[in-house]
mmCIF file of C-alpha atoms and ligand atoms in Angstrom:
data_model
loop_
_atom_site.group_PDB
_atom_site.id
_atom_site.type_symbol
_atom_site.label_atom_id
_atom_site.label_comp_id
_atom_site.label_asym_id
_atom_site.label_seq_id
_atom_site.Cartn_x
_atom_site.Cartn_y
_atom_site.Cartn_z
ATOM 1 C CA MET A 1 7.996 37.678 -11.304
ATOM 2 C CA ALA A 2 11.124 36.448 -11.047
ATOM 3 C CA LYS A 3 13.369 37.483 -14.347
ATOM 4 C CA GLY A 4 15.796 34.258 -14.565
ATOM 5 C CA ASN A 5 15.726 30.261 -13.852
ATOM 6 C CA LYS A 6 17.851 29.160 -11.187
ATOM 7 C CA VAL A 7 18.712 25.411 -12.074
ATOM 8 C CA TRP A 8 21.267 23.164 -11.272
ATOM 9 C CA GLU A 9 22.436 21.416 -14.349
ATOM 10 C CA ILE A 10 25.285 19.268 -15.834
ATOM 11 C CA LYS A 11 26.596 21.296 -18.293
ATOM 12 C CA ASP A 12 29.144 19.271 -20.264
ATOM 13 C CA THR A 13 30.780 16.828 -18.491
ATOM 14 C CA PHE A 14 28.725 13.940 -16.282
ATOM 15 C CA GLY A 15 29.747 13.353 -12.484
ATOM 16 C CA LEU A 16 28.623 14.951 -8.997
ATOM 17 C CA GLU A 17 31.635 17.697 -8.756
ATOM 18 C CA ASN A 18 30.638 18.882 -12.840
ATOM 19 C CA LEU A 19 26.797 19.317 -11.048
ATOM 20 C CA LYS A 20 26.392 23.168 -11.056
ATOM 21 C CA GLN A 21 24.105 26.335 -10.510
ATOM 22 C CA ALA A 22 22.887 27.924 -13.534
ATOM 23 C CA ASP A 23 20.735 30.720 -14.978
ATOM 24 C CA ARG A 24 18.073 30.080 -16.977
ATOM 25 C CA PRO A 25 15.731 32.100 -19.048
ATOM 26 C CA LEU A 26 12.698 31.730 -17.345
ATOM 27 C CA PRO A 27 10.155 30.136 -20.070
ATOM 28 C CA THR A 28 8.118 32.996 -21.294
ATOM 29 C CA ASP A 29 6.592 31.474 -24.428
ATOM 30 C CA ILE A 30 5.015 28.651 -22.591
ATOM 31 C CA GLY A 31 2.091 27.031 -25.669
ATOM 32 C CA THR A 32 -1.308 27.321 -25.140
ATOM 33 C CA GLU A 33 -1.374 23.927 -23.662
ATOM 34 C CA ASP A 34 1.169 24.363 -21.459
ATOM 35 C CA VAL A 35 1.330 25.354 -17.224
ATOM 36 C CA LEU A 36 4.537 27.231 -16.122
ATOM 37 C CA VAL A 37 5.016 25.737 -12.609
ATOM 38 C CA ARG A 38 6.777 27.031 -9.905
ATOM 39 C CA LEU A 39 8.501 24.147 -8.267
ATOM 40 C CA THR A 40 9.930 24.495 -4.844
ATOM 41 C CA ALA A 41 10.834 21.022 -4.162
ATOM 42 C CA THR A 42 12.350 17.430 -5.243
ATOM 43 C CA SER A 43 12.993 14.275 -3.804
ATOM 44 C CA LEU A 44 15.970 12.312 -4.998
ATOM 45 C CA ASN A 45 15.836 8.733 -6.707
ATOM 46 C CA PHE A 46 18.458 6.545 -6.873
ATOM 47 C CA ARG A 47 18.235 6.567 -10.812
ATOM 48 C CA ASP A 48 18.855 10.719 -10.791
ATOM 49 C CA TYR A 49 21.849 10.173 -9.107
ATOM 50 C CA LEU A 50 22.923 7.164 -11.752
ATOM 51 C CA MET A 51 21.987 9.861 -14.400
ATOM 52 C CA VAL A 52 24.368 12.753 -12.587
ATOM 53 C CA MET A 53 27.101 10.195 -12.648
ATOM 54 C CA GLY A 54 26.687 9.325 -16.101
ATOM 55 C CA LYS A 55 25.952 5.803 -15.032
ATOM 56 C CA TYR A 56 22.279 5.782 -16.436
ATOM 57 C CA ASN A 57 22.615 6.687 -19.667
ATOM 58 C CA PRO A 58 26.073 7.597 -20.849
ATOM 59 C CA ARG A 59 24.621 9.065 -24.006
ATOM 60 C CA GLN A 60 22.369 11.372 -22.444
ATOM 61 C CA LYS A 61 22.818 14.824 -23.961
ATOM 62 C CA LEU A 62 23.747 17.524 -21.954
ATOM 63 C CA PRO A 63 23.101 20.076 -20.909
ATOM 64 C CA LEU A 64 20.890 18.291 -18.009
ATOM 65 C CA VAL A 65 19.319 19.309 -14.939
ATOM 66 C CA PRO A 66 18.036 15.794 -12.945
ATOM 67 C CA CYS A 67 15.620 15.257 -10.795
ATOM 68 C CA SER A 68 12.599 12.796 -11.645
ATOM 69 C CA ASP A 69 10.321 14.505 -9.037
ATOM 70 C CA GLY A 70 9.180 17.787 -8.026
ATOM 71 C CA ALA A 71 6.246 19.693 -6.405
ATOM 72 C CA GLY A 72 5.080 23.240 -7.541
ATOM 73 C CA ILE A 73 2.350 26.020 -7.763
ATOM 74 C CA VAL A 74 0.880 26.919 -11.102
ATOM 75 C CA GLU A 75 2.333 30.546 -11.930
ATOM 76 C CA SER A 76 0.414 31.099 -15.324
ATOM 77 C CA VAL A 77 -1.115 29.061 -17.554
ATOM 78 C CA GLY A 78 -1.310 29.344 -22.062
ATOM 79 C CA LYS A 79 -4.887 30.385 -23.303
ATOM 80 C CA ASN A 80 -6.218 26.716 -23.979
ATOM 81 C CA VAL A 81 -5.699 25.304 -20.611
ATOM 82 C CA THR A 82 -8.233 23.986 -18.838
ATOM 83 C CA LYS A 83 -6.836 21.492 -16.247
ATOM 84 C CA TRP A 84 -5.333 24.079 -13.866
ATOM 85 C CA LYS A 85 -5.249 27.091 -12.655
ATOM 86 C CA VAL A 86 -3.084 29.813 -11.057
ATOM 87 C CA GLY A 87 -1.749 29.035 -7.472
ATOM 88 C CA ASP A 88 -2.719 24.750 -7.949
ATOM 89 C CA ARG A 89 -0.743 22.973 -6.528
ATOM 90 C CA VAL A 90 0.650 20.121 -8.752
ATOM 91 C CA LEU A 91 3.000 17.849 -9.017
ATOM 92 C CA PRO A 92 4.461 16.857 -12.813
ATOM 93 C CA ILE A 93 4.267 13.181 -14.073
ATOM 94 C CA PHE A 94 7.583 11.197 -14.612
ATOM 95 C CA ALA A 95 7.050 10.240 -17.446
ATOM 96 C CA GLN A 96 5.331 13.277 -19.338
ATOM 97 C CA LYS A 97 3.557 11.501 -22.093
ATOM 98 C CA TRP A 98 2.130 8.711 -20.973
ATOM 99 C CA THR A 99 -0.868 9.360 -20.069
ATOM 100 C CA ALA A 100 -2.715 6.153 -19.469
ATOM 101 C CA GLY A 101 -2.649 2.688 -20.669
ATOM 102 C CA PRO A 102 0.756 0.263 -21.617
ATOM 103 C CA PRO A 103 3.278 2.687 -22.396
ATOM 104 C CA ASP A 104 4.942 3.161 -26.299
ATOM 105 C CA MET A 105 8.632 3.679 -27.080
ATOM 106 C CA ASP A 106 7.512 7.959 -27.798
ATOM 107 C CA SER A 107 6.030 8.095 -24.276
ATOM 108 C CA LEU A 108 9.353 6.332 -22.160
ATOM 109 C CA ARG A 109 11.408 8.951 -23.903
ATOM 110 C CA SER A 110 9.167 12.015 -22.288
ATOM 111 C CA THR A 111 10.951 10.655 -18.603
ATOM 112 C CA LEU A 112 12.007 13.767 -16.230
ATOM 113 C CA GLY A 113 15.553 14.264 -15.584
ATOM 114 C CA GLY A 114 16.821 12.367 -18.755
ATOM 115 C CA PRO A 115 16.619 12.418 -21.319
ATOM 116 C CA ASN A 116 13.623 15.763 -20.451
ATOM 117 C CA ASP A 117 15.304 18.590 -18.104
ATOM 118 C CA GLY A 118 13.719 17.421 -14.077
ATOM 119 C CA CYS A 119 12.605 19.249 -11.791
ATOM 120 C CA LEU A 120 15.587 20.711 -10.066
ATOM 121 C CA MET A 121 14.532 24.347 -11.327
ATOM 122 C CA GLU A 122 12.556 27.531 -9.975
ATOM 123 C CA TYR A 123 9.970 27.179 -12.929
ATOM 124 C CA GLY A 124 9.378 24.617 -14.999
ATOM 125 C CA SER A 125 6.857 24.454 -18.260
ATOM 126 C CA PHE A 126 4.545 21.734 -18.750
ATOM 127 C CA ASN A 127 1.748 20.201 -20.544
ATOM 128 C CA GLU A 128 -1.170 20.660 -19.050
ATOM 129 C CA ASN A 129 -1.608 16.745 -19.493
ATOM 130 C CA GLY A 130 1.788 15.992 -17.717
ATOM 131 C CA LEU A 131 0.294 17.255 -13.966
ATOM 132 C CA VAL A 132 -1.434 15.985 -11.345
ATOM 133 C CA ALA A 133 -3.369 17.572 -8.533
ATOM 134 C CA THR A 134 -1.241 17.051 -5.173
ATOM 135 C CA PRO A 135 -2.759 15.593 -2.319
ATOM 136 C CA PRO A 136 -4.025 18.378 0.189
ATOM 137 C CA HIS A 137 -2.723 17.243 3.216
ATOM 138 C CA LEU A 138 0.730 16.708 1.758
ATOM 139 C CA THR A 139 3.419 19.222 2.204
ATOM 140 C CA ASP A 140 5.236 19.676 -1.356
ATOM 141 C CA ILE A 141 8.028 18.207 0.120
ATOM 142 C CA GLU A 142 5.925 15.186 1.210
ATOM 143 C CA ALA A 143 4.713 15.042 -2.287
ATOM 144 C CA ALA A 144 7.460 15.185 -4.158
ATOM 145 C CA THR A 145 8.502 11.815 -3.401
ATOM 146 C CA LEU A 146 5.133 10.255 -4.766
ATOM 147 C CA GLY A 147 5.645 10.531 -9.126
ATOM 148 C CA CYS A 148 8.492 8.062 -8.947
ATOM 149 C CA ALA A 149 9.068 5.895 -6.178
ATOM 150 C CA GLY A 150 5.880 6.170 -4.953
ATOM 151 C CA LEU A 151 4.009 5.481 -8.089
ATOM 152 C CA THR A 152 6.399 2.371 -8.957
ATOM 153 C CA SER A 153 5.752 0.721 -5.722
ATOM 154 C CA TYR A 154 1.490 1.608 -5.705
ATOM 155 C CA ASN A 155 1.408 0.105 -9.513
ATOM 156 C CA ALA A 156 3.928 -2.773 -7.725
ATOM 157 C CA VAL A 157 1.412 -3.871 -4.743
ATOM 158 C CA ILE A 158 -1.616 -2.975 -6.339
ATOM 159 C CA ASN A 159 -1.913 -3.108 -10.144
ATOM 160 C CA PHE A 160 1.093 -5.764 -10.997
ATOM 161 C CA GLY A 161 0.487 -7.284 -7.056
ATOM 162 C CA GLY A 162 -2.882 -7.644 -6.874
ATOM 163 C CA LEU A 163 -2.490 -8.053 -3.678
ATOM 164 C CA GLN A 164 -5.219 -9.160 -1.053
ATOM 165 C CA PRO A 165 -6.006 -8.709 2.523
ATOM 166 C CA GLY A 166 -3.789 -11.419 4.457
ATOM 167 C CA GLN A 167 -1.307 -11.480 1.554
ATOM 168 C CA THR A 168 2.334 -11.777 2.420
ATOM 169 C CA VAL A 169 4.336 -8.993 1.576
ATOM 170 C CA LEU A 170 8.338 -9.306 1.167
ATOM 171 C CA THR A 171 9.790 -5.739 0.803
ATOM 172 C CA LEU A 172 13.692 -5.980 0.421
ATOM 173 C CA GLY A 173 15.871 -3.067 2.029
ATOM 174 C CA THR A 174 14.442 0.289 3.324
ATOM 175 C CA GLY A 175 14.759 2.606 0.346
ATOM 176 C CA GLY A 176 12.340 5.152 -0.722
ATOM 177 C CA VAL A 177 10.333 2.332 -3.185
ATOM 178 C CA SER A 178 10.409 -0.517 0.013
ATOM 179 C CA LEU A 179 9.482 2.178 2.539
ATOM 180 C CA PHE A 180 6.257 2.925 0.208
ATOM 181 C CA ALA A 181 5.701 -0.725 -0.302
ATOM 182 C CA ILE A 182 4.877 -1.264 3.367
ATOM 183 C CA GLN A 183 2.718 1.742 3.789
ATOM 184 C CA PHE A 184 0.535 0.298 1.040
ATOM 185 C CA ALA A 185 0.504 -3.084 2.188
ATOM 186 C CA LYS A 186 -0.434 -2.368 4.995
ATOM 187 C CA MET A 187 -3.395 -0.059 3.914
ATOM 188 C CA MET A 188 -4.519 -2.915 1.769
ATOM 189 C CA GLY A 189 -4.583 -4.522 5.063
ATOM 190 C CA ALA A 190 -1.881 -7.546 4.327
ATOM 191 C CA ARG A 191 1.255 -8.531 6.145
ATOM 192 C CA VAL A 192 4.531 -7.646 6.074
ATOM 193 C CA ILE A 193 8.336 -8.861 6.238
ATOM 194 C CA ALA A 194 10.601 -6.919 5.646
ATOM 195 C CA THR A 195 14.238 -6.768 5.572
ATOM 196 C CA SER A 196 17.181 -4.547 6.069
ATOM 197 C CA SER A 197 20.847 -4.448 6.579
ATOM 198 C CA SER A 198 20.446 -2.564 9.512
ATOM 199 C CA ASP A 199 18.923 -3.465 12.847
ATOM 200 C CA GLU A 200 18.289 0.593 13.906
ATOM 201 C CA LYS A 201 16.228 1.217 10.229
ATOM 202 C CA LEU A 202 14.326 -2.304 11.401
ATOM 203 C CA GLU A 203 12.839 -0.997 14.500
ATOM 204 C CA LYS A 204 11.855 1.810 12.171
ATOM 205 C CA VAL A 205 10.261 -0.534 9.431
ATOM 206 C CA LYS A 206 8.104 -1.737 12.646
ATOM 207 C CA ALA A 207 7.039 1.403 13.635
ATOM 208 C CA LEU A 208 5.735 2.170 10.447
ATOM 209 C CA GLY A 209 3.623 -1.028 10.280
ATOM 210 C CA ALA A 210 6.345 -3.987 9.008
ATOM 211 C CA ASP A 211 4.503 -7.196 10.588
ATOM 212 C CA GLU A 212 8.416 -9.439 10.659
ATOM 213 C CA ILE A 213 11.910 -8.508 10.148
ATOM 214 C CA ILE A 214 14.924 -9.620 8.916
ATOM 215 C CA ASN A 215 18.357 -8.243 8.968
ATOM 216 C CA TYR A 216 19.473 -9.770 5.521
ATOM 217 C CA THR A 217 23.168 -9.083 6.362
ATOM 218 C CA LYS A 218 22.908 -11.375 9.234
ATOM 219 C CA LYS A 219 20.725 -13.602 8.029
ATOM 220 C CA THR A 220 22.273 -14.223 4.824
ATOM 221 C CA ASN A 221 19.869 -16.805 3.900
ATOM 222 C CA TRP A 222 17.308 -14.562 4.094
ATOM 223 C CA GLU A 223 15.127 -16.961 1.681
ATOM 224 C CA ARG A 224 15.069 -19.638 4.162
ATOM 225 C CA GLU A 225 13.798 -16.930 7.016
ATOM 226 C CA VAL A 226 10.689 -16.142 4.645
ATOM 227 C CA ARG A 227 9.551 -19.424 3.915
ATOM 228 C CA LYS A 228 9.629 -20.413 7.797
ATOM 229 C CA LEU A 229 7.691 -17.449 8.596
ATOM 230 C CA THR A 230 5.278 -18.479 5.879
ATOM 231 C CA ASN A 231 4.889 -21.836 7.296
ATOM 232 C CA MET A 232 6.993 -23.147 3.939
ATOM 233 C CA ARG A 233 4.568 -21.713 1.619
ATOM 234 C CA GLY A 234 6.466 -18.432 0.204
ATOM 235 C CA ALA A 235 5.514 -14.540 -0.135
ATOM 236 C CA ASP A 236 3.013 -14.085 -2.432
ATOM 237 C CA LEU A 237 4.389 -10.506 -3.400
ATOM 238 C CA ILE A 238 8.274 -9.509 -3.535
ATOM 239 C CA ILE A 239 9.357 -5.911 -3.921
ATOM 240 C CA GLU A 240 12.415 -6.781 -5.975
ATOM 241 C CA VAL A 241 14.490 -3.925 -5.882
ATOM 242 C CA GLY A 242 18.103 -5.625 -5.965
ATOM 243 C CA GLY A 243 17.781 -7.548 -8.916
ATOM 244 C CA ALA A 244 20.885 -9.479 -10.143
ATOM 245 C CA GLY A 245 22.277 -9.659 -6.506
ATOM 246 C CA THR A 246 19.093 -11.236 -5.022
ATOM 247 C CA LEU A 247 16.924 -12.339 -7.571
ATOM 248 C CA PRO A 248 18.113 -15.675 -7.146
ATOM 249 C CA LYS A 249 16.992 -15.557 -3.835
ATOM 250 C CA SER A 250 13.958 -14.159 -4.321
ATOM 251 C CA MET A 251 12.991 -17.193 -6.923
ATOM 252 C CA MET A 252 13.013 -19.279 -3.667
ATOM 253 C CA ALA A 253 10.876 -17.220 -1.043
ATOM 254 C CA ILE A 254 8.199 -16.829 -3.739
ATOM 255 C CA ARG A 255 5.547 -19.001 -3.448
ATOM 256 C CA PRO A 256 3.880 -20.799 -6.496
ATOM 257 C CA TYR A 257 2.326 -18.402 -8.890
ATOM 258 C CA GLY A 258 3.113 -15.731 -6.810
ATOM 259 C CA THR A 259 4.807 -12.371 -7.967
ATOM 260 C CA ILE A 260 8.027 -10.809 -8.431
ATOM 261 C CA ALA A 261 7.880 -6.692 -9.127
ATOM 262 C CA LEU A 262 11.540 -6.447 -10.384
ATOM 263 C CA ILE A 263 12.116 -2.156 -9.759
ATOM 264 C CA GLY A 264 15.923 -1.948 -9.215
ATOM 265 C CA VAL A 265 19.371 -3.515 -9.985
ATOM 266 C CA LEU A 266 21.064 -2.490 -6.463
ATOM 267 C CA ALA A 267 22.515 -5.334 -6.339
ATOM 268 C CA GLY A 268 23.603 -5.745 -10.106
ATOM 269 C CA GLY A 269 21.743 -5.309 -13.174
ATOM 270 C CA GLU A 270 23.203 -9.014 -15.409
ATOM 271 C CA SER A 271 22.979 -12.831 -14.330
ATOM 272 C CA ASN A 272 22.802 -15.969 -15.580
ATOM 273 C CA ILE A 273 19.571 -16.682 -13.706
ATOM 274 C CA SER A 274 17.914 -20.318 -13.526
ATOM 275 C CA LEU A 275 14.879 -20.057 -15.244
ATOM 276 C CA TYR A 276 13.145 -23.209 -13.667
ATOM 277 C CA PRO A 277 11.654 -21.773 -10.644
ATOM 278 C CA ILE A 278 9.843 -18.990 -12.883
ATOM 279 C CA LEU A 279 8.623 -22.336 -15.078
ATOM 280 C CA MET A 280 8.205 -24.843 -12.638
ATOM 281 C CA GLN A 281 6.179 -23.269 -10.075
ATOM 282 C CA GLY A 282 4.089 -20.600 -11.946
ATOM 283 C CA VAL A 283 6.315 -17.630 -10.433
ATOM 284 C CA LYS A 284 5.281 -14.064 -12.561
ATOM 285 C CA VAL A 285 8.359 -11.904 -12.529
ATOM 286 C CA GLN A 286 6.996 -8.702 -13.404
ATOM 287 C CA GLY A 287 9.046 -5.860 -14.553
ATOM 288 C CA VAL A 288 8.000 -2.378 -13.278
ATOM 289 C CA ILE A 289 8.264 0.720 -14.792
ATOM 290 C CA VAL A 290 6.536 3.897 -12.812
ATOM 291 C CA GLY A 291 3.200 4.464 -14.135
ATOM 292 C CA ASN A 292 1.269 6.384 -16.009
ATOM 293 C CA ARG A 293 -0.796 9.994 -15.151
ATOM 294 C CA PHE A 294 -3.763 7.618 -14.576
ATOM 295 C CA ASP A 295 -1.986 5.453 -12.345
ATOM 296 C CA PHE A 296 -0.770 8.679 -10.632
ATOM 297 C CA GLU A 297 -4.198 10.305 -9.952
ATOM 298 C CA ASN A 298 -5.332 7.173 -8.469
ATOM 299 C CA MET A 299 -2.486 6.308 -5.898
ATOM 300 C CA ASN A 300 -3.503 10.033 -4.964
ATOM 301 C CA GLN A 301 -6.974 8.935 -4.039
ATOM 302 C CA ALA A 302 -6.271 6.123 -2.024
ATOM 303 C CA ILE A 303 -3.297 8.476 -0.399
ATOM 304 C CA SER A 304 -5.496 11.272 0.738
ATOM 305 C CA HIS A 305 -8.263 9.419 1.548
ATOM 306 C CA ASN A 306 -5.601 7.168 3.907
ATOM 307 C CA LYS A 307 -3.898 10.397 4.776
ATOM 308 C CA LEU A 308 -0.671 8.622 4.222
ATOM 309 C CA LYS A 309 2.167 9.943 4.842
ATOM 310 C CA PRO A 310 5.469 9.235 2.765
ATOM 311 C CA VAL A 311 8.598 8.832 4.757
ATOM 312 C CA ILE A 312 11.254 11.813 4.696
ATOM 313 C CA ASP A 313 14.558 11.550 6.408
ATOM 314 C CA ARG A 314 16.102 14.966 5.342
ATOM 315 C CA VAL A 315 15.442 17.897 4.128
ATOM 316 C CA PHE A 316 18.418 19.785 1.822
ATOM 317 C CA SER A 317 18.351 23.081 1.284
ATOM 318 C CA TRP A 318 19.469 24.360 -2.568
ATOM 319 C CA ASP A 319 22.751 25.571 -2.062
ATOM 320 C CA GLU A 320 23.012 21.808 -0.618
ATOM 321 C CA VAL A 321 21.997 20.103 -3.469
ATOM 322 C CA PRO A 322 25.544 17.967 -3.767
ATOM 323 C CA MET A 323 25.728 16.826 -0.279
ATOM 324 C CA ALA A 324 21.925 15.669 -0.736
ATOM 325 C CA PHE A 325 23.265 13.242 -3.783
ATOM 326 C CA GLN A 326 26.249 11.881 -1.086
ATOM 327 C CA TYR A 327 23.956 11.311 1.547
ATOM 328 C CA LEU A 328 21.593 9.431 -0.717
ATOM 329 C CA GLN A 329 24.728 7.517 -2.493
ATOM 330 C CA SER A 330 26.258 7.000 0.968
ATOM 331 C CA GLY A 331 22.271 4.672 2.064
ATOM 332 C CA LYS A 332 22.422 6.142 5.001
ATOM 333 C CA HIS A 333 18.992 7.273 4.898
ATOM 334 C CA PHE A 334 16.051 5.759 5.927
ATOM 335 C CA GLY A 335 12.817 7.211 3.820
ATOM 336 C CA LYS A 336 13.142 9.939 0.953
ATOM 337 C CA VAL A 337 15.905 12.478 0.569
ATOM 338 C CA THR A 338 14.493 15.947 -0.141
ATOM 339 C CA VAL A 339 15.759 19.006 -1.577
ATOM 340 C CA SER A 340 12.987 22.260 -0.862
ATOM 341 C CA TRP A 341 13.941 26.069 -1.496
ATOM 342 C CA SER A 342 10.845 27.511 -1.212
HETATM 343 N N1 NAP B 1 11.744 0.323 -12.191
HETATM 344 C C1 NAP B 1 11.357 1.861 -12.038
HETATM 345 O O1 NAP B 1 10.432 2.315 -12.397
HETATM 346 C C2 NAP B 1 12.104 2.274 -10.582
HETATM 347 C C3 NAP B 1 11.677 2.931 -9.822
HETATM 348 C C4 NAP B 1 12.056 3.842 -9.008
HETATM 349 C C5 NAP B 1 13.579 3.078 -8.314
HETATM 350 N N2 NAP B 1 13.918 2.310 -9.047
HETATM 351 C C6 NAP B 1 15.072 1.622 -8.819
HETATM 352 O O2 NAP B 1 14.549 0.788 -7.460
HETATM 353 C C7 NAP B 1 15.579 0.541 -6.506
HETATM 354 C C8 NAP B 1 15.674 1.103 -5.509
HETATM 355 O O3 NAP B 1 15.081 2.485 -5.488
HETATM 356 P P1 NAP B 1 15.044 3.237 -4.319
HETATM 357 O O4 NAP B 1 14.173 4.795 -4.309
HETATM 358 O O5 NAP B 1 13.867 3.131 -3.236
HETATM 359 O O6 NAP B 1 16.253 2.986 -3.913
HETATM 360 P P2 NAP B 1 17.675 3.842 -2.406
HETATM 361 O O7 NAP B 1 16.250 4.346 -1.943
HETATM 362 O O8 NAP B 1 18.723 4.475 -2.693
HETATM 363 O O9 NAP B 1 17.162 2.611 -1.854
HETATM 364 C C9 NAP B 1 18.743 2.719 -0.668
HETATM 365 C C10 NAP B 1 18.043 1.162 -0.274
HETATM 366 O O10 NAP B 1 18.214 -0.170 -0.788
HETATM 367 C C11 NAP B 1 19.013 -1.366 0.347
HETATM 368 N N3 NAP B 1 19.882 -2.005 -0.861
HETATM 369 C C12 NAP B 1 20.875 -1.749 -1.506
HETATM 370 N N4 NAP B 1 21.056 -2.718 -0.972
HETATM 371 C C13 NAP B 1 20.511 -3.969 -1.558
HETATM 372 C C14 NAP B 1 20.989 -5.224 -1.444
HETATM 373 N N5 NAP B 1 21.891 -5.993 -2.209
HETATM 374 N N6 NAP B 1 19.409 -6.143 -0.713
HETATM 375 C C15 NAP B 1 18.504 -5.449 -0.298
HETATM 376 N N7 NAP B 1 18.657 -3.957 -0.115
HETATM 377 C C16 NAP B 1 19.878 -3.198 -0.328
HETATM 378 C C17 NAP B 1 19.332 -0.402 0.951
HETATM 379 O O11 NAP B 1 18.633 -0.499 2.485
HETATM 380 P P3 NAP B 1 19.224 -0.896 4.064
HETATM 381 O O12 NAP B 1 19.894 0.341 4.391
HETATM 382 O O13 NAP B 1 17.882 -1.177 4.601
HETATM 383 O O14 NAP B 1 19.910 -2.105 3.690
HETATM 384 C C18 NAP B 1 19.660 1.200 0.514
HETATM 385 O O15 NAP B 1 19.478 1.807 1.777
HETATM 386 C C19 NAP B 1 17.113 1.290 -7.450
HETATM 387 O O16 NAP B 1 17.759 0.258 -8.219
HETATM 388 C C20 NAP B 1 16.222 2.515 -8.418
HETATM 389 O O17 NAP B 1 16.747 2.828 -9.408
HETATM 390 C C21 NAP B 1 13.028 1.416 -9.873
#
């Protein structure tokens, strides 16, 4: 076993230029219910980038190892661990203490990649309840995309969206969350209207199964297009990743009593939005915060049964981590930006 634990960390000042490699001691004193995992891959989320920049939580304590997502192999187990054995392939859950049901404030403070150290490290120690099994048909790189973007999307589409076959889902942009939403929606036999700023990316979402496509930079009144495409009824479910900049249009594109799953704020987080469409049309605006272990296990069952493959845009090496973050920030990606080091 290696003597040290290589990590990428923000030591004392936020900023991508301050994200550096460091050596920490290998966690040898793992608790009786803990599991030492040799991590092999991570995927980057927009949250991770904001965390590195000090924009997600400027009061985040440093040093911090970023990254909400990871995948790896069990290296050793504490003496009371019953769920895992050496060699098992595992994925750490995003909110380590959130195992089932609604979260409490304590479990929401147990998230990886801030406030807790994240997965951009060679070895991590996790409580045995803070892990799920890796879907066997996926590589670690593929599986490292599931814990944050995948689970958020699954909860939005399946648990909060309650999507039925034949219903219409509108996805905004082609980030990690939206692409998973297209895949889950197609898995459920639903119809997908997908938007993007890029015609090239729209061709790719068609190949992924999207039924209708809209370039939101060319058709800036995309909410009208959605209404036309749904015989003026509106979409049943909207995967809202834009936030303040897109929510007013989503309110026009949703059907009465439809659900807007409010997930991201890529186009702003503050707004003076009119409440009338919510009141007068019974629209449900549902915030989504990733999900718990129970939902992660259910999602993995669905992913395994349907042999769903996450869309990977690029795999960066350990030494290329800052480049990977820059690439994510550029918005050029289609699918998940990942890092692998095994
Ligand atoms: N609530 C939660 O639990 C949770 C979990 C995961 C992520 N999130 C949030 O959800 C958002 C999306 O996350 P992600 O991981 O999918 O991000 P991502 O992979 O970085 O998505 C980037 C893509 O979003 C699209 N986009 C950007 N601005 C847009 C706009 N104004 N309208 C429509 N699309 C736009 C662009 O797609 P095109 O290039 O195709 O235009 C861009 O390539 C982020 O704000 C993230 O923080 C929240």
